[in-house]
Amino acid sequence: MASFAHEQLTMAVHRFGHGPVHLLAFHGFGRTGHDFALLSAPLKELCTIHAFDLPFHGGSPPLAQDEPVHPEAWAAFFVAYARQINARQVGLLGYSLGGRLALCLLERQPTLVDQAFLAAPDGLISRPWYRGLAHHRPGRWLYHHFINHPGATHATISTLHRLGLVDSRMHRFIMDRTATPQARALLHQVWTGFRLIEPRLDRVGRNLREQDIPVHLLLGLHDRVIKPAMGGRLRHAAPDQVHLHLLPTGHRMMNEATGTKVASLITAPHGPRPMTGP
């Protein structure tokens, strides 16, 4: 496993496959880039997957305390990485949290990207309340308090579940991700560290239209976290470029079947577009 550094960011990167399409891959919360090994078998002749461990995950170091990643720095990191691997353009593959980070590149550096695959991506709804809290000091205090004192929050979520306002899958999803102090601390780090990365879908859509970048939304029919209907806003913003694919899954989509679906959709590298700075 290698690593790459540019300005404030250093990230470990796993590589799978040896195909001509360079695919930058971003994993979900609490996971690592090694997850993309599960998708790599059907893609290995088509792609070289560069799967990053996001900050706070795997082999990548954390960010400086209370210093969030700026969208411009995020884009600049991958412009520099693309130059390092001699790629004029790259594809994107983002899952869950990684989908929001891929959307940031489509917003900030669209000329770098020739195609994107977003599996159950976060970011289809801009700044929901639980991420919006991270933009304010009292909200960040609440996050920090939750690490050591989760009881009241867990009780509220369980009450909402009993009342039928939170379904069983979402209840289990939330409780699993906040079950231990370590899991809650990671949630705090991720929500505060990435709090400035909230892509505006109108800008993303405009870039997709202007650059004619195909984006494939892979959504699970039974996903209670990123529901299929949530893809509507992005599709409306660029109807000719955004393609919706419904898979017979829930939220867990990191498997060979998803890799096979991506392999059926991927295109060979196009002629280069001129690159610009972030």
Coordinates of C-alpha atoms in Angstrom, one line a residue:
M1 CA 0.0 0.0 0.0
A2 CA 1.4 3.4 -1.1
S3 CA 0.6 6.9 0.1
F4 CA 0.4 10.3 -1.5
A5 CA 0.7 13.7 0.1
H6 CA -0.2 17.2 -1.2
E7 CA -0.3 20.3 1.0
Q8 CA -2.4 19.5 4.1
L9 CA -3.6 16.1 3.0
T10 CA -1.9 12.7 3.1
M11 CA -3.8 9.5 2.2
A12 CA -2.9 5.9 1.8
V13 CA -3.9 4.3 -1.5
H14 CA -4.6 0.7 -2.5
R15 CA -4.4 -0.2 -6.2
F16 CA -6.3 -3.0 -8.0
G17 CA -6.3 -4.0 -11.6
H18 CA -4.3 -2.9 -14.6
G19 CA -6.7 -1.5 -17.1
P20 CA -6.5 1.8 -19.0
V21 CA -9.2 3.7 -17.1
H22 CA -7.9 5.3 -13.9
L23 CA -10.7 5.1 -11.4
L24 CA -10.3 7.1 -8.1
A25 CA -12.3 5.3 -5.5
F26 CA -13.7 6.5 -2.2
H27 CA -15.1 4.2 0.5
G28 CA -17.8 4.6 3.1
F29 CA -17.8 5.6 6.7
G30 CA -15.7 3.4 9.0
R31 CA -14.3 1.4 6.1
T32 CA -11.0 1.5 4.0
G33 CA -10.0 1.5 0.4
H34 CA -9.4 -2.2 0.6
D35 CA -13.2 -2.6 0.3
F36 CA -12.8 -2.1 -3.4
A37 CA -11.0 -5.4 -3.7
L38 CA -14.5 -6.9 -3.6
L39 CA -15.3 -5.0 -6.8
S40 CA -12.0 -5.5 -8.6
A41 CA -12.4 -8.9 -10.3
P42 CA -14.8 -7.8 -13.1
L43 CA -13.0 -4.5 -13.4
K44 CA -9.3 -5.5 -13.4
E45 CA -8.9 -5.6 -17.2
L46 CA -10.8 -2.4 -17.7
C47 CA -9.5 -0.2 -14.9
T48 CA -6.8 0.6 -12.5
I49 CA -8.6 1.3 -9.3
H50 CA -6.9 3.8 -7.0
A51 CA -8.8 3.3 -3.7
F52 CA -7.9 5.8 -1.0
D53 CA -8.1 5.4 2.7
L54 CA -10.0 8.6 3.7
P55 CA -8.6 10.8 6.5
F56 CA -9.3 9.2 9.9
H57 CA -9.6 5.7 8.3
G58 CA -7.2 2.9 7.6
G59 CA -3.6 3.9 6.9
S60 CA -4.3 7.6 6.5
P61 CA -3.5 10.1 9.2
P62 CA -6.2 12.3 10.8
L63 CA -6.6 15.9 10.0
A64 CA -5.2 18.6 12.4
Q65 CA -7.7 19.2 15.3
D66 CA -10.7 21.2 14.2
E67 CA -9.1 21.9 10.8
P68 CA -11.7 20.7 8.2
V69 CA -10.8 19.8 4.6
H70 CA -11.5 22.7 2.3
P71 CA -13.2 21.7 -1.0
E72 CA -10.4 23.5 -2.9
A73 CA -7.7 21.5 -1.1
W74 CA -9.6 18.3 -1.8
A75 CA -9.8 19.1 -5.5
A76 CA -6.1 20.2 -5.6
F77 CA -5.0 16.9 -4.0
F78 CA -6.5 14.8 -6.8
V79 CA -5.3 17.1 -9.6
A80 CA -1.8 16.6 -8.2
Y81 CA -2.4 12.8 -7.9
A82 CA -3.6 12.6 -11.5
R83 CA -0.4 14.3 -12.6
Q84 CA 1.6 11.9 -10.5
I85 CA 0.1 8.9 -12.3
N86 CA 0.2 10.7 -15.7
A87 CA -3.5 10.7 -16.2
R88 CA -5.1 13.7 -18.0
Q89 CA -8.5 12.5 -16.8
V90 CA -9.9 10.0 -14.3
G91 CA -13.1 8.2 -13.5
L92 CA -14.7 8.4 -10.0
L93 CA -16.2 5.6 -7.9
G94 CA -17.7 6.7 -4.6
Y95 CA -19.7 4.7 -2.1
S96 CA -21.8 6.3 0.7
L97 CA -19.6 9.0 2.3
G98 CA -17.2 8.5 -0.6
G99 CA -20.0 9.5 -3.0
R100 CA -20.2 13.0 -1.4
L101 CA -16.5 13.4 -1.8
A102 CA -16.7 12.4 -5.4
L103 CA -19.5 14.9 -5.9
C104 CA -17.1 17.6 -4.6
L105 CA -14.7 16.8 -7.4
L106 CA -17.5 17.1 -9.9
E107 CA -18.4 20.5 -8.5
R108 CA -14.8 21.8 -8.1
Q109 CA -12.8 20.1 -10.8
P110 CA -15.1 18.7 -13.5
T111 CA -12.5 18.9 -16.3
L112 CA -10.5 16.2 -14.4
V113 CA -13.3 13.7 -14.6
D114 CA -14.6 11.8 -17.7
Q115 CA -17.2 9.5 -15.9
A116 CA -18.4 8.8 -12.4
F117 CA -20.1 5.9 -10.6
L118 CA -21.9 6.8 -7.3
A119 CA -23.1 3.9 -5.2
A120 CA -25.6 4.9 -2.5
P121 CA -23.9 8.3 -2.4
D122 CA -24.1 10.6 0.5
G123 CA -24.6 14.3 -0.6
L124 CA -27.8 13.9 -2.6
I125 CA -29.5 16.0 0.0
S126 CA -27.4 19.1 0.9
R127 CA -26.5 19.6 4.5
P128 CA -29.1 17.6 6.5
W129 CA -29.5 18.8 10.0
Y130 CA -27.1 16.2 11.6
R131 CA -24.3 17.5 9.3
G132 CA -25.5 21.1 9.5
L133 CA -24.8 21.1 13.2
A134 CA -21.1 20.7 12.4
H135 CA -21.0 24.2 10.9
H136 CA -21.6 25.8 14.3
R137 CA -19.5 25.7 17.5
P138 CA -22.4 24.7 19.8
G139 CA -23.2 21.9 17.3
R140 CA -19.6 20.6 17.4
W141 CA -19.8 20.7 21.2
L142 CA -22.9 18.6 21.1
Y143 CA -21.1 16.1 18.9
H144 CA -18.2 16.0 21.3
H145 CA -20.6 15.5 24.3
F146 CA -22.3 12.7 22.5
I147 CA -19.0 10.7 22.4
N148 CA -19.1 10.2 26.2
H149 CA -22.8 10.6 26.9
P150 CA -24.8 8.8 24.2
G151 CA -27.7 7.7 26.5
A152 CA -30.2 10.5 25.8
T153 CA -29.6 10.4 22.1
H154 CA -29.9 6.6 21.9
A155 CA -33.1 6.8 24.0
T156 CA -34.6 9.4 21.6
I157 CA -33.8 7.3 18.6
S158 CA -35.2 4.2 20.2
T159 CA -38.4 6.1 21.1
L160 CA -38.8 7.3 17.5
H161 CA -38.3 3.7 16.4
R162 CA -41.0 2.4 18.7
L163 CA -43.4 5.1 17.4
G164 CA -42.7 4.0 13.9
L165 CA -41.0 7.3 12.9
V166 CA -37.7 5.5 12.3
D167 CA -37.8 2.2 10.6
S168 CA -36.0 -0.9 11.8
R169 CA -33.2 -0.8 9.3
M170 CA -32.4 2.9 9.9
H171 CA -32.6 2.3 13.7
R172 CA -30.1 -0.5 13.4
F173 CA -27.9 1.5 11.0
I174 CA -27.7 4.4 13.5
M175 CA -27.1 2.3 16.6
D176 CA -24.4 0.2 14.9
R177 CA -22.5 3.3 14.0
T178 CA -22.7 4.8 17.5
A179 CA -22.4 1.6 19.6
T180 CA -18.9 2.3 21.1
P181 CA -16.9 5.4 22.1
Q182 CA -14.5 4.7 19.3
A183 CA -17.3 4.6 16.7
R184 CA -18.8 7.8 18.1
A185 CA -15.4 9.5 18.1
L186 CA -15.0 8.5 14.4
L187 CA -18.4 9.9 13.6
H188 CA -17.4 13.2 15.3
Q189 CA -14.2 13.4 13.4
V190 CA -15.8 12.7 10.0
W191 CA -18.7 15.0 10.4
T192 CA -16.5 17.9 11.6
G193 CA -13.5 17.1 9.4
F194 CA -15.6 17.1 6.2
R195 CA -18.1 19.7 7.3
L196 CA -17.1 22.1 4.5
I197 CA -17.6 19.5 1.8
E198 CA -21.3 19.9 0.9
P199 CA -21.5 19.9 -2.9
R200 CA -24.2 22.1 -4.4
L201 CA -26.1 19.9 -6.8
D202 CA -27.1 22.8 -9.1
R203 CA -23.4 23.5 -9.7
V204 CA -22.7 19.8 -10.1
G205 CA -25.5 19.5 -12.6
R206 CA -24.3 22.5 -14.6
N207 CA -20.8 21.1 -14.8
L208 CA -22.1 17.7 -15.9
R209 CA -24.1 19.4 -18.7
E210 CA -21.3 21.7 -19.8
Q211 CA -18.6 19.0 -19.8
D212 CA -21.0 16.2 -20.8
I213 CA -19.8 13.9 -18.0
P214 CA -21.8 10.7 -17.6
V215 CA -22.7 9.9 -14.0
H216 CA -24.2 6.6 -13.0
L217 CA -26.2 6.5 -9.8
L218 CA -26.3 3.0 -8.4
L219 CA -29.1 2.9 -5.8
G220 CA -30.4 0.0 -3.7
L221 CA -34.1 -0.8 -4.1
H222 CA -34.2 -1.7 -0.4
D223 CA -31.9 1.0 0.9
R224 CA -33.4 2.8 3.9
V225 CA -30.4 5.2 4.3
I226 CA -30.0 6.5 0.7
K227 CA -33.5 5.9 -0.7
P228 CA -33.9 5.7 -4.5
A229 CA -36.1 8.7 -4.6
M230 CA -33.2 10.8 -3.3
G231 CA -31.5 10.5 -6.7
G232 CA -34.2 12.7 -8.3
R233 CA -32.6 16.1 -7.6
L234 CA -29.3 15.3 -9.3
R235 CA -31.0 13.6 -12.2
H236 CA -33.2 16.7 -12.6
A237 CA -30.1 18.9 -12.6
A238 CA -28.5 17.0 -15.6
P239 CA -31.1 14.6 -17.1
D240 CA -29.1 13.7 -20.1
Q241 CA -25.9 12.9 -18.1
V242 CA -27.2 11.3 -14.9
H243 CA -28.4 7.7 -15.3
L244 CA -30.2 5.9 -12.5
H245 CA -29.6 2.2 -11.9
L246 CA -31.7 0.3 -9.3
L247 CA -30.0 -2.7 -7.8
P248 CA -31.6 -5.5 -5.7
T249 CA -29.8 -4.5 -2.5
G250 CA -30.0 -2.5 0.6
H251 CA -27.3 0.0 1.6
R252 CA -24.5 -2.5 1.5
M253 CA -23.3 -2.4 -2.1
M254 CA -19.6 -3.2 -1.9
N255 CA -19.6 -6.6 -3.7
E256 CA -18.7 -8.2 -6.9
A257 CA -22.2 -7.7 -8.4
T258 CA -21.7 -4.0 -8.1
G259 CA -18.3 -4.3 -9.8
T260 CA -20.0 -6.3 -12.6
K261 CA -22.5 -3.5 -13.0
V262 CA -19.8 -0.8 -13.2
A263 CA -17.9 -2.9 -15.7
S264 CA -21.0 -3.0 -17.9
L265 CA -21.2 0.8 -17.9
I266 CA -17.6 2.0 -18.0
T267 CA -16.3 3.6 -21.1
A268 CA -12.8 3.8 -22.6
P269 CA -10.8 7.0 -21.9
H270 CA -11.9 9.9 -24.1
G271 CA -9.7 12.5 -25.7
P272 CA -8.3 14.9 -23.1
R273 CA -10.1 18.0 -22.1
P274 CA -7.9 20.9 -21.0
M275 CA -7.3 20.8 -17.3
T276 CA -7.6 23.9 -15.1
G277 CA -6.6 24.6 -11.5
P278 CA -9.1 24.1 -8.7

